[in-house]
């Protein structure tokens, strides 16, 4: 099987972490940045590291950027460069483009010009940290939309011993347990009769307000 090929434009903290993780997962990665210092840093980390101006279409064409399955635009504070790069990538015909947004206005522009995925790493991480701090039971958080998420919630002694049907969380809270992590095992789509054990990690999906209501009420009685 051929390795997936990615290009990451912008090697700041966010872009750099993506390069490292993609390489750890066995992908082929071209790392691109205007800064020769950053490029030198990734020369031994990425498959290929190139110092280049991503707002120059001829430069991107010379790098064969259209041949990459997925290009991640992780440019930092320069919103204009981020937008221009995205436009060029779209015009060149890149299949999938993920772009880091600085704010909601930036995101609106990126979506209008054809970005396939837009991420707010700082905002999303802030939400995740806040959720973790507010509850000892919420272990992790993945935003699906502005109002819906998947959360990892650790079962405490308040709900341990009850089955999913006993808790009746779909009817009471409008959320669903789509999986249970139990040690090294994971139970996908658990049966209603499945009992929750102390320390189980429940994968719960639903509206943020409903999940938070469940955590506050059902798990703190």
mmCIF file of C-alpha atoms in Angstrom:
data_model
loop_
_atom_site.group_PDB
_atom_site.id
_atom_site.type_symbol
_atom_site.label_atom_id
_atom_site.label_comp_id
_atom_site.label_asym_id
_atom_site.label_seq_id
_atom_site.Cartn_x
_atom_site.Cartn_y
_atom_site.Cartn_z
ATOM 1 C CA UNK A 1 0.000 0.000 0.000
ATOM 2 C CA UNK A 2 1.372 3.427 -0.964
ATOM 3 C CA UNK A 3 1.932 5.892 1.836
ATOM 4 C CA UNK A 4 -0.393 8.882 1.934
ATOM 5 C CA UNK A 5 1.222 12.119 0.823
ATOM 6 C CA UNK A 6 0.681 15.432 2.591
ATOM 7 C CA UNK A 7 2.112 18.924 2.277
ATOM 8 C CA UNK A 8 2.149 21.240 5.290
ATOM 9 C CA UNK A 9 2.603 24.954 4.616
ATOM 10 C CA UNK A 10 3.700 26.901 7.689
ATOM 11 C CA UNK A 11 5.983 25.286 10.249
ATOM 12 C CA UNK A 12 5.027 27.121 13.410
ATOM 13 C CA UNK A 13 3.886 25.266 16.513
ATOM 14 C CA UNK A 14 0.641 24.043 14.920
ATOM 15 C CA UNK A 15 2.062 23.126 11.516
ATOM 16 C CA UNK A 16 5.170 21.597 13.056
ATOM 17 C CA UNK A 17 3.114 19.342 15.327
ATOM 18 C CA UNK A 18 1.097 18.138 12.314
ATOM 19 C CA UNK A 19 4.280 17.310 10.403
ATOM 20 C CA UNK A 20 5.664 15.318 13.331
ATOM 21 C CA UNK A 21 2.439 13.382 13.894
ATOM 22 C CA UNK A 22 1.925 12.581 10.199
ATOM 23 C CA UNK A 23 5.495 11.296 9.994
ATOM 24 C CA UNK A 24 4.949 9.224 13.156
ATOM 25 C CA UNK A 25 1.897 7.704 11.452
ATOM 26 C CA UNK A 26 4.006 6.672 8.456
ATOM 27 C CA UNK A 27 2.877 9.298 5.941
ATOM 28 C CA UNK A 28 5.005 11.102 3.367
ATOM 29 C CA UNK A 29 5.206 14.795 4.232
ATOM 30 C CA UNK A 30 6.591 17.823 2.422
ATOM 31 C CA UNK A 31 7.159 20.651 4.935
ATOM 32 C CA UNK A 32 7.084 24.173 3.486
ATOM 33 C CA UNK A 33 7.867 27.531 5.088
ATOM 34 C CA UNK A 34 9.291 30.911 4.090
ATOM 35 C CA UNK A 35 11.779 30.724 6.942
ATOM 36 C CA UNK A 36 14.964 28.830 6.081
ATOM 37 C CA UNK A 37 15.606 28.376 9.821
ATOM 38 C CA UNK A 38 12.310 26.512 10.282
ATOM 39 C CA UNK A 39 12.907 24.494 7.133
ATOM 40 C CA UNK A 40 16.366 23.497 8.409
ATOM 41 C CA UNK A 41 14.736 22.371 11.675
ATOM 42 C CA UNK A 42 12.437 19.985 9.778
ATOM 43 C CA UNK A 43 15.001 18.783 7.245
ATOM 44 C CA UNK A 44 15.608 15.612 9.255
ATOM 45 C CA UNK A 45 11.976 15.244 10.408
ATOM 46 C CA UNK A 46 9.873 15.557 7.235
ATOM 47 C CA UNK A 47 10.217 13.510 4.055
ATOM 48 C CA UNK A 48 11.210 16.739 2.338
ATOM 49 C CA UNK A 49 11.553 20.300 3.693
ATOM 50 C CA UNK A 50 11.483 23.292 1.354
ATOM 51 C CA UNK A 51 11.910 27.037 1.838
ATOM 52 C CA UNK A 52 9.297 28.629 -0.432
ATOM 53 C CA UNK A 53 6.767 31.453 -0.786
ATOM 54 C CA UNK A 54 3.370 29.753 -0.897
ATOM 55 C CA UNK A 55 1.705 32.869 -2.343
ATOM 56 C CA UNK A 56 3.661 32.388 -5.584
ATOM 57 C CA UNK A 57 1.725 30.046 -7.871
ATOM 58 C CA UNK A 58 4.751 29.236 -10.024
ATOM 59 C CA UNK A 59 6.672 28.137 -6.926
ATOM 60 C CA UNK A 60 3.872 25.821 -5.782
ATOM 61 C CA UNK A 61 3.587 24.382 -9.282
ATOM 62 C CA UNK A 62 7.328 23.714 -9.347
ATOM 63 C CA UNK A 63 6.938 21.741 -6.098
ATOM 64 C CA UNK A 64 4.247 19.552 -7.697
ATOM 65 C CA UNK A 65 1.780 20.597 -5.019
ATOM 66 C CA UNK A 66 -1.252 19.381 -6.999
ATOM 67 C CA UNK A 67 0.031 15.800 -6.665
ATOM 68 C CA UNK A 68 -0.454 15.775 -2.895
ATOM 69 C CA UNK A 69 -3.659 14.198 -1.589
ATOM 70 C CA UNK A 70 -4.044 16.734 1.188
ATOM 71 C CA UNK A 71 -2.453 20.127 1.819
ATOM 72 C CA UNK A 72 -2.584 21.756 5.252
ATOM 73 C CA UNK A 73 -2.205 25.547 5.347
ATOM 74 C CA UNK A 74 -0.912 26.256 8.850
ATOM 75 C CA UNK A 75 0.317 29.813 8.254
ATOM 76 C CA UNK A 76 0.432 31.799 11.501
ATOM 77 C CA UNK A 77 -0.520 35.449 11.819
ATOM 78 C CA UNK A 78 -0.418 36.415 8.114
ATOM 79 C CA UNK A 79 -4.087 36.107 7.176
ATOM 80 C CA UNK A 80 -3.508 37.534 3.696
ATOM 81 C CA UNK A 81 -0.888 34.879 2.925
ATOM 82 C CA UNK A 82 -3.217 32.193 4.260
ATOM 83 C CA UNK A 83 -6.060 33.337 1.996
ATOM 84 C CA UNK A 84 -3.887 33.786 -1.099
ATOM 85 C CA UNK A 85 -2.283 30.374 -0.588
ATOM 86 C CA UNK A 86 -5.703 28.731 -0.258
ATOM 87 C CA UNK A 87 -6.961 30.396 -3.447
ATOM 88 C CA UNK A 88 -3.906 29.216 -5.379
ATOM 89 C CA UNK A 89 -4.191 25.659 -4.056
ATOM 90 C CA UNK A 90 -7.855 25.589 -5.071
ATOM 91 C CA UNK A 91 -7.085 26.892 -8.552
ATOM 92 C CA UNK A 92 -4.248 24.402 -9.006
ATOM 93 C CA UNK A 93 -6.675 21.587 -8.197
ATOM 94 C CA UNK A 94 -5.526 20.215 -4.837
ATOM 95 C CA UNK A 95 -8.047 17.547 -3.725
ATOM 96 C CA UNK A 96 -8.289 18.403 -0.032
ATOM 97 C CA UNK A 97 -7.278 21.632 1.695
ATOM 98 C CA UNK A 98 -7.291 22.158 5.455
ATOM 99 C CA UNK A 99 -6.608 25.686 6.689
ATOM 100 C CA UNK A 100 -5.890 27.112 10.128
ATOM 101 C CA UNK A 101 -8.180 30.082 10.855
ATOM 102 C CA UNK A 102 -7.234 32.994 13.099
ATOM 103 C CA UNK A 103 -10.816 34.082 13.808
ATOM 104 C CA UNK A 104 -14.423 33.610 12.686
ATOM 105 C CA UNK A 105 -14.156 36.223 9.907
ATOM 106 C CA UNK A 106 -11.069 34.468 8.539
ATOM 107 C CA UNK A 107 -13.014 31.190 8.590
ATOM 108 C CA UNK A 108 -15.919 32.710 6.615
ATOM 109 C CA UNK A 109 -13.532 33.911 3.915
ATOM 110 C CA UNK A 110 -11.739 30.540 3.798
ATOM 111 C CA UNK A 111 -15.015 28.673 3.356
ATOM 112 C CA UNK A 112 -16.154 31.063 0.596
ATOM 113 C CA UNK A 113 -12.954 30.490 -1.379
ATOM 114 C CA UNK A 114 -13.253 26.721 -1.127
ATOM 115 C CA UNK A 115 -11.285 25.433 1.884
ATOM 116 C CA UNK A 116 -12.483 21.877 2.578
ATOM 117 C CA UNK A 117 -11.738 21.958 6.303
ATOM 118 C CA UNK A 118 -11.161 24.921 8.629
ATOM 119 C CA UNK A 119 -9.679 24.498 12.100
ATOM 120 C CA UNK A 120 -9.286 26.819 15.083
ATOM 121 C CA UNK A 121 -6.549 25.060 17.077
ATOM 122 C CA UNK A 122 -6.276 27.672 19.820
ATOM 123 C CA UNK A 123 -10.034 28.003 20.303
ATOM 124 C CA UNK A 124 -10.661 24.260 20.155
ATOM 125 C CA UNK A 125 -7.850 23.548 22.605
ATOM 126 C CA UNK A 126 -9.205 26.251 24.915
ATOM 127 C CA UNK A 127 -12.640 24.616 24.915
ATOM 128 C CA UNK A 128 -11.071 21.212 25.566
ATOM 129 C CA UNK A 129 -8.970 22.474 28.483
ATOM 130 C CA UNK A 130 -11.933 24.347 29.980
ATOM 131 C CA UNK A 131 -14.102 21.213 29.855
ATOM 132 C CA UNK A 132 -11.347 19.165 31.481
ATOM 133 C CA UNK A 133 -10.866 21.713 34.260
ATOM 134 C CA UNK A 134 -14.573 22.035 35.004
ATOM 135 C CA UNK A 135 -15.105 18.315 35.503
ATOM 136 C CA UNK A 136 -12.868 15.551 36.764
ATOM 137 C CA UNK A 137 -15.000 13.112 34.786
ATOM 138 C CA UNK A 138 -14.565 14.716 31.331
ATOM 139 C CA UNK A 139 -11.282 13.360 29.936
ATOM 140 C CA UNK A 140 -11.363 14.572 26.355
ATOM 141 C CA UNK A 141 -13.497 16.546 23.959
ATOM 142 C CA UNK A 142 -13.949 16.588 20.189
ATOM 143 C CA UNK A 143 -16.018 19.363 18.630
ATOM 144 C CA UNK A 144 -18.262 18.113 15.811
ATOM 145 C CA UNK A 145 -19.939 21.468 15.210
ATOM 146 C CA UNK A 146 -20.560 24.689 17.106
ATOM 147 C CA UNK A 147 -23.113 22.913 19.297
ATOM 148 C CA UNK A 148 -22.358 19.168 19.170
ATOM 149 C CA UNK A 149 -19.435 17.123 20.471
ATOM 150 C CA UNK A 150 -18.115 13.725 21.405
ATOM 151 C CA UNK A 151 -16.812 13.582 24.962
ATOM 152 C CA UNK A 152 -14.867 10.949 26.869
ATOM 153 C CA UNK A 153 -16.479 10.735 30.295
ATOM 154 C CA UNK A 154 -15.075 8.600 33.099
ATOM 155 C CA UNK A 155 -17.701 6.645 35.031
ATOM 156 C CA UNK A 156 -17.712 7.460 38.741
ATOM 157 C CA UNK A 157 -19.335 5.654 41.658
ATOM 158 C CA UNK A 158 -22.614 7.534 41.123
ATOM 159 C CA UNK A 159 -23.430 5.711 37.880
ATOM 160 C CA UNK A 160 -21.232 2.602 38.206
ATOM 161 C CA UNK A 161 -23.274 -0.602 38.385
ATOM 162 C CA UNK A 162 -26.164 0.745 36.360
ATOM 163 C CA UNK A 163 -26.931 -0.474 32.842
ATOM 164 C CA UNK A 164 -27.351 1.921 29.954
ATOM 165 C CA UNK A 165 -31.082 1.262 29.976
ATOM 166 C CA UNK A 166 -31.180 1.985 33.724
ATOM 167 C CA UNK A 167 -29.545 5.356 33.141
ATOM 168 C CA UNK A 168 -31.958 6.037 30.250
ATOM 169 C CA UNK A 169 -29.767 8.917 29.090
ATOM 170 C CA UNK A 170 -31.180 9.020 25.561
ATOM 171 C CA UNK A 171 -34.673 9.769 26.835
ATOM 172 C CA UNK A 172 -33.615 11.966 29.757
ATOM 173 C CA UNK A 173 -30.789 13.923 28.148
ATOM 174 C CA UNK A 174 -31.010 13.331 24.383
ATOM 175 C CA UNK A 175 -27.476 11.939 24.164
ATOM 176 C CA UNK A 176 -26.036 8.542 23.254
ATOM 177 C CA UNK A 177 -23.223 6.315 24.533
ATOM 178 C CA UNK A 178 -21.564 5.146 21.303
ATOM 179 C CA UNK A 179 -18.685 3.289 22.905
ATOM 180 C CA UNK A 180 -17.141 2.192 26.200
ATOM 181 C CA UNK A 181 -13.412 1.941 26.839
ATOM 182 C CA UNK A 182 -12.721 -0.690 29.485
ATOM 183 C CA UNK A 183 -9.027 -1.094 30.104
ATOM 184 C CA UNK A 184 -7.429 -2.131 26.814
ATOM 185 C CA UNK A 185 -10.810 -3.103 25.321
ATOM 186 C CA UNK A 186 -13.430 -0.968 23.624
ATOM 187 C CA UNK A 187 -17.100 -1.863 23.295
ATOM 188 C CA UNK A 188 -18.531 -0.269 20.149
ATOM 189 C CA UNK A 189 -22.274 0.493 20.116
ATOM 190 C CA UNK A 190 -22.877 -1.162 23.521
ATOM 191 C CA UNK A 191 -26.172 -2.946 24.164
ATOM 192 C CA UNK A 192 -28.760 -1.252 26.370
ATOM 193 C CA UNK A 193 -28.212 -4.047 28.923
ATOM 194 C CA UNK A 194 -24.455 -3.273 29.212
ATOM 195 C CA UNK A 195 -23.543 -2.311 32.773
ATOM 196 C CA UNK A 196 -21.254 0.635 33.378
ATOM 197 C CA UNK A 197 -18.302 -0.295 35.587
ATOM 198 C CA UNK A 198 -16.360 2.067 37.819
ATOM 199 C CA UNK A 199 -13.559 3.609 35.763
ATOM 200 C CA UNK A 200 -15.155 2.855 32.380
ATOM 201 C CA UNK A 201 -14.640 5.634 29.849
ATOM 202 C CA UNK A 202 -17.872 6.357 28.015
ATOM 203 C CA UNK A 203 -17.803 7.902 24.540
ATOM 204 C CA UNK A 204 -20.836 10.157 24.595
ATOM 205 C CA UNK A 205 -22.206 12.048 21.589
ATOM 206 C CA UNK A 206 -24.776 14.812 21.577
ATOM 207 C CA UNK A 207 -25.432 18.511 21.990
ATOM 208 C CA UNK A 208 -22.967 20.229 24.310
ATOM 209 C CA UNK A 209 -25.731 21.545 26.581
ATOM 210 C CA UNK A 210 -27.223 18.056 26.944
ATOM 211 C CA UNK A 211 -23.877 16.356 27.659
ATOM 212 C CA UNK A 212 -23.027 19.012 30.263
ATOM 213 C CA UNK A 213 -26.476 18.575 31.820
ATOM 214 C CA UNK A 214 -25.844 14.824 32.082
ATOM 215 C CA UNK A 215 -22.430 15.339 33.702
ATOM 216 C CA UNK A 216 -23.783 17.882 36.205
ATOM 217 C CA UNK A 217 -26.999 16.094 37.140
ATOM 218 C CA UNK A 218 -26.641 12.347 36.628
ATOM 219 C CA UNK A 219 -23.006 12.117 37.736
ATOM 220 C CA UNK A 220 -23.186 14.427 40.732
ATOM 221 C CA UNK A 221 -26.329 13.237 42.497
#
